[in-house]
mmCIF file of C-alpha atoms in Angstrom:
data_model
loop_
_atom_site.group_PDB
_atom_site.id
_atom_site.type_symbol
_atom_site.label_atom_id
_atom_site.label_comp_id
_atom_site.label_asym_id
_atom_site.label_seq_id
_atom_site.Cartn_x
_atom_site.Cartn_y
_atom_site.Cartn_z
ATOM 1 C CA MET A 1128 -9.444 -13.973 -24.729
ATOM 2 C CA GLU A 1129 -8.863 -16.867 -27.008
ATOM 3 C CA SER A 1130 -5.195 -18.007 -27.065
ATOM 4 C CA ILE A 1131 -3.382 -19.307 -30.108
ATOM 5 C CA GLN A 1132 -3.300 -22.767 -28.502
ATOM 6 C CA ASP A 1133 -7.027 -22.714 -28.531
ATOM 7 C CA ALA A 1134 -7.088 -21.687 -32.171
ATOM 8 C CA MET A 1135 -4.471 -24.417 -33.028
ATOM 9 C CA LYS A 1136 -6.555 -27.123 -31.431
ATOM 10 C CA GLN A 1137 -9.566 -26.146 -33.651
ATOM 11 C CA LEU A 1138 -7.288 -26.268 -36.741
ATOM 12 C CA LYS A 1139 -6.044 -29.749 -35.987
ATOM 13 C CA ASN A 1140 -9.565 -30.917 -36.354
ATOM 14 C CA THR A 1141 -9.869 -29.592 -39.808
ATOM 15 C CA ARG A 1142 -8.534 -31.351 -43.112
ATOM 16 C CA ASN A 1143 -6.417 -28.575 -44.423
ATOM 17 C CA PHE A 1144 -4.417 -27.846 -41.256
ATOM 18 C CA GLN A 1145 -1.339 -26.466 -42.952
ATOM 19 C CA GLU A 1146 -3.380 -24.121 -45.095
ATOM 20 C CA GLN A 1147 -5.434 -22.882 -42.067
ATOM 21 C CA PHE A 1148 -2.083 -22.378 -40.182
ATOM 22 C CA GLU A 1149 -0.666 -20.350 -42.951
ATOM 23 C CA SER A 1150 -4.023 -18.363 -42.986
ATOM 24 C CA LEU A 1151 -3.714 -17.797 -39.217
ATOM 25 C CA LYS A 1152 0.009 -16.760 -39.379
ATOM 26 C CA ASN A 1153 -0.689 -14.273 -42.164
ATOM 27 C CA GLN A 1154 -3.527 -12.893 -40.235
ATOM 28 C CA VAL A 1155 -1.252 -12.231 -37.277
ATOM 29 C CA LEU A 1156 1.724 -10.868 -39.330
ATOM 30 C CA THR A 1157 -0.472 -8.594 -41.336
ATOM 31 C CA ASP A 1158 -2.262 -7.161 -38.420
ATOM 32 C CA ARG A 1159 -2.028 -3.415 -38.544
ATOM 33 C CA TYR A 1160 -0.185 -3.056 -35.263
ATOM 34 C CA VAL A 1161 2.091 -6.082 -35.750
ATOM 35 C CA SER A 1162 3.114 -4.958 -39.283
ATOM 36 C CA GLU A 1163 3.826 -1.497 -38.079
ATOM 37 C CA PHE A 1164 6.044 -2.963 -35.306
ATOM 38 C CA LEU A 1165 7.873 -5.241 -37.752
ATOM 39 C CA SER A 1166 8.432 -2.341 -40.163
ATOM 40 C CA MET A 1167 10.147 -0.369 -37.508
ATOM 41 C CA HIS A 1168 12.401 -3.452 -36.684
ATOM 42 C CA PRO A 1169 13.536 -4.675 -40.263
ATOM 43 C CA ASP A 1170 16.106 -6.794 -38.613
ATOM 44 C CA VAL A 1171 13.529 -9.039 -37.175
ATOM 45 C CA SER A 1172 13.441 -11.977 -39.425
ATOM 46 C CA GLU A 1173 10.144 -13.965 -40.221
ATOM 47 C CA ALA A 1174 11.524 -16.879 -38.295
ATOM 48 C CA ALA A 1175 12.151 -14.808 -35.235
ATOM 49 C CA ALA A 1176 8.593 -13.404 -35.738
ATOM 50 C CA LEU A 1177 7.174 -16.974 -35.833
ATOM 51 C CA LYS A 1178 8.850 -17.842 -32.626
ATOM 52 C CA SER A 1179 6.854 -15.014 -30.954
ATOM 53 C CA LEU A 1180 3.622 -16.039 -32.958
ATOM 54 C CA SER A 1181 1.833 -16.969 -29.720
ATOM 55 C CA SER A 1182 2.502 -13.512 -28.135
ATOM 56 C CA LEU A 1183 1.746 -11.656 -31.415
ATOM 57 C CA TYR A 1184 -1.631 -13.556 -31.650
ATOM 58 C CA SER A 1185 -2.614 -12.561 -28.142
ATOM 59 C CA PHE A 1186 -1.468 -8.981 -28.653
ATOM 60 C CA SER A 1187 -3.333 -8.780 -31.953
ATOM 61 C CA ASN A 1188 -6.625 -9.959 -30.351
ATOM 62 C CA GLU A 1189 -6.232 -7.563 -27.366
ATOM 63 C CA ARG A 1190 -5.564 -4.584 -29.440
ATOM 64 C CA LYS A 1191 -8.541 -5.234 -31.598
ATOM 65 C CA THR A 1192 -10.443 -5.238 -28.383
ATOM 66 C CA CYS A 1193 -9.066 -1.865 -27.402
ATOM 67 C CA ASP A 1194 -9.942 -0.435 -30.673
ATOM 68 C CA ALA A 1195 -13.571 -1.454 -30.131
ATOM 69 C CA CYS A 1196 -13.437 -0.699 -26.419
ATOM 70 C CA PRO A 1197 -16.445 -1.966 -24.511
ATOM 71 C CA GLY A 1198 -15.769 0.051 -21.485
ATOM 72 C CA LEU A 1199 -13.459 -0.584 -18.490
ATOM 73 C CA GLU A 1200 -15.809 -2.607 -16.484
ATOM 74 C CA ALA A 1201 -16.451 -5.063 -19.534
ATOM 75 C CA CYS A 1202 -12.736 -5.193 -20.561
ATOM 76 C CA PRO A 1203 -11.994 -8.802 -21.532
ATOM 77 C CA ASN A 1204 -8.244 -8.272 -21.708
ATOM 78 C CA LEU A 1205 -5.790 -10.494 -19.810
ATOM 79 C CA MET A 1206 -5.246 -7.413 -17.626
ATOM 80 C CA PRO A 1207 -8.395 -5.430 -17.563
ATOM 81 C CA GLY A 1208 -7.697 -1.754 -18.200
ATOM 82 C CA TYR A 1209 -4.203 -2.352 -19.638
ATOM 83 C CA GLN A 1210 -3.289 -2.041 -23.275
ATOM 84 C CA PRO A 1211 -0.677 -4.335 -24.778
ATOM 85 C CA HIS A 1212 2.435 -3.015 -26.538
ATOM 86 C CA LEU A 1213 5.176 -4.737 -28.499
ATOM 87 C CA LYS A 1214 8.749 -4.526 -27.573
ATOM 88 C CA LEU A 1215 11.993 -6.148 -28.805
ATOM 89 C CA VAL A 1216 14.240 -7.715 -25.927
ATOM 90 C CA ARG A 1217 17.405 -9.439 -27.159
ATOM 91 C CA GLU A 1218 15.956 -10.198 -30.594
ATOM 92 C CA VAL A 1219 12.836 -11.670 -28.988
ATOM 93 C CA ILE A 1220 9.343 -9.928 -29.526
ATOM 94 C CA GLU A 1221 7.607 -9.519 -26.152
ATOM 95 C CA VAL A 1222 4.259 -7.931 -24.966
ATOM 96 C CA SER A 1223 4.214 -5.380 -22.366
ATOM 97 C CA TYR A 1224 1.197 -3.690 -20.832
ATOM 98 C CA GLY A 1225 0.485 -0.128 -19.971
ATOM 99 C CA LYS A 1226 -2.650 1.589 -18.664
ATOM 100 C CA CYS A 1227 -5.306 2.498 -21.114
ATOM 101 C CA PRO A 1228 -6.705 6.016 -21.099
ATOM 102 C CA LEU A 1229 -9.902 4.883 -19.269
ATOM 103 C CA LYS A 1230 -7.803 3.108 -16.641
ATOM 104 C CA MET A 1231 -5.512 6.196 -16.152
ATOM 105 C CA GLN A 1232 -8.771 8.335 -15.738
ATOM 106 C CA GLU A 1233 -10.205 5.960 -13.250
ATOM 107 C CA ASP A 1234 -7.022 5.828 -11.245
ATOM 108 C CA LYS A 1235 -6.763 9.707 -11.417
ATOM 109 C CA GLN A 1236 -10.218 9.967 -10.024
ATOM 110 C CA LYS A 1237 -9.484 7.456 -7.279
ATOM 111 C CA ALA A 1238 -6.406 9.563 -6.418
ATOM 112 C CA LEU A 1239 -8.451 12.697 -6.335
ATOM 113 C CA SER A 1240 -11.241 11.107 -4.169
ATOM 114 C CA THR A 1241 -8.523 10.399 -1.399
ATOM 115 C CA LEU A 1242 -7.968 14.158 -1.359
ATOM 116 C CA MET A 1243 -11.613 15.103 -1.322
ATOM 117 C CA LYS A 1244 -13.370 13.592 1.604
ATOM 118 C CA SER A 1245 -17.192 13.985 2.120
ATOM 119 C CA TYR A 1246 -19.985 13.172 4.566
ATOM 120 C CA PHE A 1247 -23.519 12.991 3.327
ATOM 121 C CA ILE A 1248 -22.934 14.911 0.014
ATOM 122 C CA PRO A 1249 -24.593 13.765 -3.200
ATOM 123 C CA LYS A 1250 -22.593 11.993 -5.897
ATOM 124 C CA GLU A 1251 -23.190 14.882 -8.449
ATOM 125 C CA ILE A 1252 -21.735 17.289 -6.139
ATOM 126 C CA LEU A 1253 -18.573 15.233 -5.664
ATOM 127 C CA GLN A 1254 -18.181 15.429 -9.529
ATOM 128 C CA ALA A 1255 -18.679 19.228 -9.847
ATOM 129 C CA SER A 1256 -16.338 21.447 -11.814
ATOM 130 C CA PHE A 1257 -15.891 25.132 -12.482
ATOM 131 C CA ASP A 1258 -16.177 24.103 -16.266
ATOM 132 C CA ARG A 1259 -19.766 22.946 -15.712
ATOM 133 C CA LEU A 1260 -21.023 26.025 -13.842
ATOM 134 C CA TYR A 1261 -23.729 28.088 -15.668
ATOM 135 C CA THR A 1262 -23.519 31.698 -14.868
ATOM 136 C CA VAL A 1263 -26.515 33.846 -15.359
ATOM 137 C CA ASP A 1264 -26.178 37.004 -13.267
ATOM 138 C CA SER A 1265 -23.623 39.111 -11.647
ATOM 139 C CA GLY A 1266 -24.383 37.442 -8.176
ATOM 140 C CA ARG A 1267 -23.291 34.010 -9.312
ATOM 141 C CA ASN A 1268 -20.364 35.378 -11.379
ATOM 142 C CA GLU A 1269 -18.949 37.038 -8.198
ATOM 143 C CA ALA A 1270 -19.318 33.920 -6.187
ATOM 144 C CA ILE A 1271 -17.477 31.855 -8.919
ATOM 145 C CA ARG A 1272 -14.792 34.505 -9.114
ATOM 146 C CA HIS A 1273 -14.229 34.401 -5.318
ATOM 147 C CA ALA A 1274 -14.102 30.558 -5.504
ATOM 148 C CA VAL A 1275 -11.494 30.629 -8.301
ATOM 149 C CA ASP A 1276 -9.464 33.142 -6.469
ATOM 150 C CA PHE A 1277 -9.569 31.090 -3.243
ATOM 151 C CA VAL A 1278 -8.361 27.957 -4.875
ATOM 152 C CA LYS A 1279 -5.511 29.906 -6.608
ATOM 153 C CA SER A 1280 -4.407 31.476 -3.218
ATOM 154 C CA VAL A 1281 -4.411 28.156 -1.479
ATOM 155 C CA SER A 1282 -2.683 26.331 -4.193
ATOM 156 C CA LEU A 1283 0.057 28.836 -4.101
ATOM 157 C CA GLY A 1284 0.445 28.487 -0.392
ATOM 158 C CA GLN A 1285 -0.845 31.944 0.194
ATOM 159 C CA PRO A 1286 -3.072 32.946 3.186
ATOM 160 C CA ALA A 1287 -6.627 32.771 2.065
ATOM 161 C CA LYS A 1288 -9.794 33.729 3.896
ATOM 162 C CA GLY A 1289 -12.707 31.175 3.406
ATOM 163 C CA LEU A 1290 -15.991 31.908 1.870
ATOM 164 C CA TYR A 1291 -19.548 32.368 3.376
ATOM 165 C CA LEU A 1292 -21.875 31.559 0.411
ATOM 166 C CA HIS A 1293 -25.404 32.526 1.170
ATOM 167 C CA GLY A 1294 -28.605 32.871 -0.877
ATOM 168 C CA LYS A 1295 -31.917 31.352 -1.305
ATOM 169 C CA PHE A 1296 -32.567 27.598 -1.690
ATOM 170 C CA GLY A 1297 -31.147 25.784 -4.898
ATOM 171 C CA THR A 1298 -28.950 28.455 -6.270
ATOM 172 C CA GLY A 1299 -25.882 26.308 -6.634
ATOM 173 C CA LYS A 1300 -24.063 26.973 -3.336
ATOM 174 C CA THR A 1301 -23.412 23.330 -2.670
ATOM 175 C CA TYR A 1302 -22.307 22.771 -6.204
ATOM 176 C CA LEU A 1303 -19.898 25.537 -6.073
ATOM 177 C CA LEU A 1304 -18.366 24.006 -2.876
ATOM 178 C CA GLY A 1305 -17.981 20.611 -4.806
ATOM 179 C CA ALA A 1306 -16.218 22.434 -7.655
ATOM 180 C CA ILE A 1307 -13.855 24.064 -5.217
ATOM 181 C CA ALA A 1308 -13.074 20.685 -3.509
ATOM 182 C CA ASN A 1309 -12.401 19.150 -7.016
ATOM 183 C CA ALA A 1310 -10.117 21.970 -8.098
ATOM 184 C CA LEU A 1311 -8.153 21.713 -4.919
ATOM 185 C CA ALA A 1312 -7.760 18.100 -5.300
ATOM 186 C CA GLU A 1313 -6.327 18.708 -8.813
ATOM 187 C CA LYS A 1314 -3.703 20.812 -6.903
ATOM 188 C CA HIS A 1315 -3.162 17.859 -4.522
ATOM 189 C CA ILE A 1316 -4.734 19.716 -1.604
ATOM 190 C CA GLU A 1317 -6.971 17.868 0.701
ATOM 191 C CA SER A 1318 -10.258 19.163 1.629
ATOM 192 C CA MET A 1319 -13.620 17.834 3.366
ATOM 193 C CA ILE A 1320 -17.125 18.734 2.465
ATOM 194 C CA VAL A 1321 -19.879 17.800 4.935
ATOM 195 C CA HIS A 1322 -23.503 18.353 5.006
ATOM 196 C CA THR A 1323 -23.767 20.039 8.368
ATOM 197 C CA PRO A 1324 -27.109 18.908 9.751
ATOM 198 C CA GLU A 1325 -26.577 15.130 8.962
ATOM 199 C CA PHE A 1326 -23.100 15.299 10.149
ATOM 200 C CA LEU A 1327 -23.825 16.915 13.404
ATOM 201 C CA HIS A 1328 -26.665 14.297 14.017
ATOM 202 C CA GLU A 1329 -23.991 11.658 13.365
ATOM 203 C CA MET A 1330 -21.679 13.181 15.898
ATOM 204 C CA LYS A 1331 -24.178 12.316 18.602
ATOM 205 C CA SER A 1332 -24.060 8.701 17.600
ATOM 206 C CA SER A 1333 -20.329 8.677 17.443
ATOM 207 C CA ILE A 1334 -20.116 9.194 21.138
ATOM 208 C CA ASN A 1335 -21.598 5.650 21.748
ATOM 209 C CA ASN A 1336 -19.464 3.955 18.952
ATOM 210 C CA GLY A 1337 -16.277 5.644 20.089
ATOM 211 C CA THR A 1338 -15.518 7.612 16.776
ATOM 212 C CA PHE A 1339 -16.323 11.003 18.266
ATOM 213 C CA SER A 1340 -12.672 12.106 18.873
ATOM 214 C CA GLU A 1341 -11.558 10.769 15.434
ATOM 215 C CA LYS A 1342 -14.231 12.827 13.575
ATOM 216 C CA MET A 1343 -13.579 15.956 15.522
ATOM 217 C CA ASP A 1344 -9.912 15.721 14.784
ATOM 218 C CA MET A 1345 -10.614 15.290 11.039
ATOM 219 C CA LEU A 1346 -12.855 18.499 10.917
ATOM 220 C CA LYS A 1347 -10.408 20.408 13.075
ATOM 221 C CA LYS A 1348 -7.338 19.568 11.145
ATOM 222 C CA VAL A 1349 -8.235 19.036 7.433
ATOM 223 C CA PRO A 1350 -6.378 21.641 5.311
ATOM 224 C CA VAL A 1351 -9.676 22.873 3.897
ATOM 225 C CA LEU A 1352 -13.171 22.374 5.579
ATOM 226 C CA MET A 1353 -16.536 23.001 3.969
ATOM 227 C CA LEU A 1354 -19.694 23.240 6.105
ATOM 228 C CA ASP A 1355 -22.523 22.867 3.590
ATOM 229 C CA ASP A 1356 -26.038 24.109 4.802
ATOM 230 C CA ILE A 1357 -24.942 25.520 8.113
ATOM 231 C CA GLY A 1358 -27.973 27.015 9.945
ATOM 232 C CA ALA A 1359 -30.130 24.128 8.884
ATOM 233 C CA GLU A 1360 -29.067 21.968 11.725
ATOM 234 C CA HIS A 1361 -31.124 21.149 14.897
ATOM 235 C CA LEU A 1362 -29.327 23.430 17.316
ATOM 236 C CA THR A 1363 -28.481 22.583 20.909
ATOM 237 C CA HIS A 1364 -26.114 24.159 23.348
ATOM 238 C CA TRP A 1365 -23.844 20.991 22.992
ATOM 239 C CA VAL A 1366 -23.851 21.143 19.166
ATOM 240 C CA ARG A 1367 -23.129 24.851 19.145
ATOM 241 C CA ASP A 1368 -20.545 25.030 21.810
ATOM 242 C CA GLU A 1369 -18.902 21.670 21.895
ATOM 243 C CA ILE A 1370 -18.770 20.943 18.273
ATOM 244 C CA ILE A 1371 -19.205 23.946 16.051
ATOM 245 C CA GLY A 1372 -17.381 26.390 18.492
ATOM 246 C CA VAL A 1373 -14.439 23.956 19.275
ATOM 247 C CA ILE A 1374 -13.844 23.019 15.602
ATOM 248 C CA LEU A 1375 -13.870 26.748 14.421
ATOM 249 C CA GLN A 1376 -11.776 27.820 17.448
ATOM 250 C CA HIS A 1377 -9.044 25.298 16.451
ATOM 251 C CA ARG A 1378 -9.215 26.218 12.769
ATOM 252 C CA MET A 1379 -9.019 29.884 13.596
ATOM 253 C CA MET A 1380 -5.953 29.270 15.800
ATOM 254 C CA GLU A 1381 -4.213 27.178 13.054
ATOM 255 C CA LYS A 1382 -5.262 29.535 10.179
ATOM 256 C CA LEU A 1383 -7.039 26.799 8.328
ATOM 257 C CA PRO A 1384 -9.530 27.948 5.957
ATOM 258 C CA THR A 1385 -13.222 27.112 6.228
ATOM 259 C CA LEU A 1386 -15.974 27.675 3.752
ATOM 260 C CA TYR A 1387 -19.675 27.633 4.428
ATOM 261 C CA SER A 1388 -22.994 27.599 2.392
ATOM 262 C CA SER A 1389 -26.210 28.650 4.043
ATOM 263 C CA ASN A 1390 -29.698 29.917 3.282
ATOM 264 C CA TYR A 1391 -29.005 32.405 6.050
ATOM 265 C CA THR A 1392 -27.143 35.784 5.911
ATOM 266 C CA LEU A 1393 -24.537 36.323 8.662
ATOM 267 C CA ASP A 1394 -27.047 38.236 10.754
ATOM 268 C CA LEU A 1395 -29.678 35.512 10.473
ATOM 269 C CA LEU A 1396 -27.146 32.883 11.270
ATOM 270 C CA THR A 1397 -26.245 34.843 14.460
ATOM 271 C CA GLU A 1398 -29.975 34.788 15.528
ATOM 272 C CA HIS A 1399 -30.027 31.124 14.752
ATOM 273 C CA LEU A 1400 -27.113 30.308 16.888
ATOM 274 C CA ALA A 1401 -28.290 32.575 19.704
ATOM 275 C CA PHE A 1402 -31.502 30.342 20.109
ATOM 276 C CA ASP A 1403 -31.978 28.908 23.567
ATOM 277 C CA GLN A 1404 -33.865 25.602 23.746
ATOM 278 C CA LYS A 1405 -35.802 27.221 26.723
ATOM 279 C CA GLY A 1406 -37.054 30.011 24.593
ATOM 280 C CA GLY A 1407 -34.352 32.558 25.539
ATOM 281 C CA MET A 1408 -31.435 33.939 23.618
ATOM 282 C CA GLU A 1409 -27.786 33.542 24.276
ATOM 283 C CA LYS A 1410 -26.359 36.266 22.131
ATOM 284 C CA MET A 1411 -22.895 36.308 23.622
ATOM 285 C CA LYS A 1412 -22.169 32.643 22.794
ATOM 286 C CA ALA A 1413 -23.602 33.119 19.355
ATOM 287 C CA LEU A 1414 -21.468 36.255 18.764
ATOM 288 C CA ARG A 1415 -18.283 34.495 19.885
ATOM 289 C CA ILE A 1416 -18.812 31.866 17.020
ATOM 290 C CA MET A 1417 -19.752 34.463 14.594
ATOM 291 C CA GLU A 1418 -16.641 36.372 15.317
ATOM 292 C CA ARG A 1419 -14.728 33.411 14.209
ATOM 293 C CA ILE A 1420 -16.744 33.001 10.963
ATOM 294 C CA ARG A 1421 -16.711 36.764 10.165
ATOM 295 C CA HIS A 1422 -13.088 37.160 10.809
ATOM 296 C CA LEU A 1423 -11.934 34.239 8.499
ATOM 297 C CA SER A 1424 -14.432 34.211 5.631
ATOM 298 C CA ILE A 1425 -15.735 36.607 3.054
ATOM 299 C CA PRO A 1426 -19.512 36.789 2.705
ATOM 300 C CA VAL A 1427 -20.620 36.164 -0.828
ATOM 301 C CA PHE A 1428 -24.108 36.259 -2.187
ATOM 302 C CA MET A 1429 -25.247 33.528 -4.378
ATOM 303 C CA GLY A 1430 -27.994 34.901 -6.765
ATOM 304 C CA GLY A 1431 -29.695 33.482 -9.669
ATOM 305 C CA GLU A 1432 -33.192 32.304 -10.742
ATOM 306 C CA ILE A 1433 -32.253 28.696 -11.873
ATOM 307 C CA ASN A 1434 -32.836 26.126 -9.283
ATOM 308 C CA TYR A 1435 -29.882 23.660 -9.446
ATOM 309 C CA ARG A 1436 -31.877 20.964 -7.662
ATOM 310 C CA LEU A 1437 -34.635 20.645 -10.394
#
């Protein structure tokens, strides 16, 4: 951003310095924002304004940049993302800075992102919102209604059952979880959404790098947990009993809501969790986990013909 000192250096090399200076002065003093400010402060003399000519020049240039905003990343202002404002301090015109709308929006998103944690979730899901949901049938409408009711109850501090969203591949279950997470963040409620298969795979690695306990604590204690695509994971006794079972037991005891998305109905998920790697079935262990899921969540079918992944 060019300063008035730079502009004056250029004028000194011209023959008509005084004439050019007067032109520059008039350009600054007749600037729309400068003239509006001076009209609001008629007690400010022209002499006083000239003493602040350097500040007014910078202000004028930066406001012109703001009017033709090139975007936050390309902002050339002295303080990128901040918009200049004029103020009168002891009869001296000064320039102060406040966040521009784009900067405020960016800061808001950053603040929301600290409330909405995720693991292995696509970026578009993290930007989901109820406003963007496209309803085409009663199955999806019902799921959205349950989701909105859940956010409302949690934001009011009321006891709320989680949701078990189930339906065929690509009907928007994960997107709806993302919309719930964003709506909760707007209410300053922390949540975590994880893609269950990939996260459980990482949990195995975390034993070696010493982060296993930390990750377990996050999932056990986060105010709202969302397990996306449960049932698609590679199931082992350890995954079922020492990870899924322990997390859900803690959350049930602490009355912390958990939401799920799955291609399986609850009955099919029971069969999946009962699978024995040796070819047998461990129904009692599966039923123990399913009791926690059934007791603390509402099964909701996610219908529709539109594939949200296309």
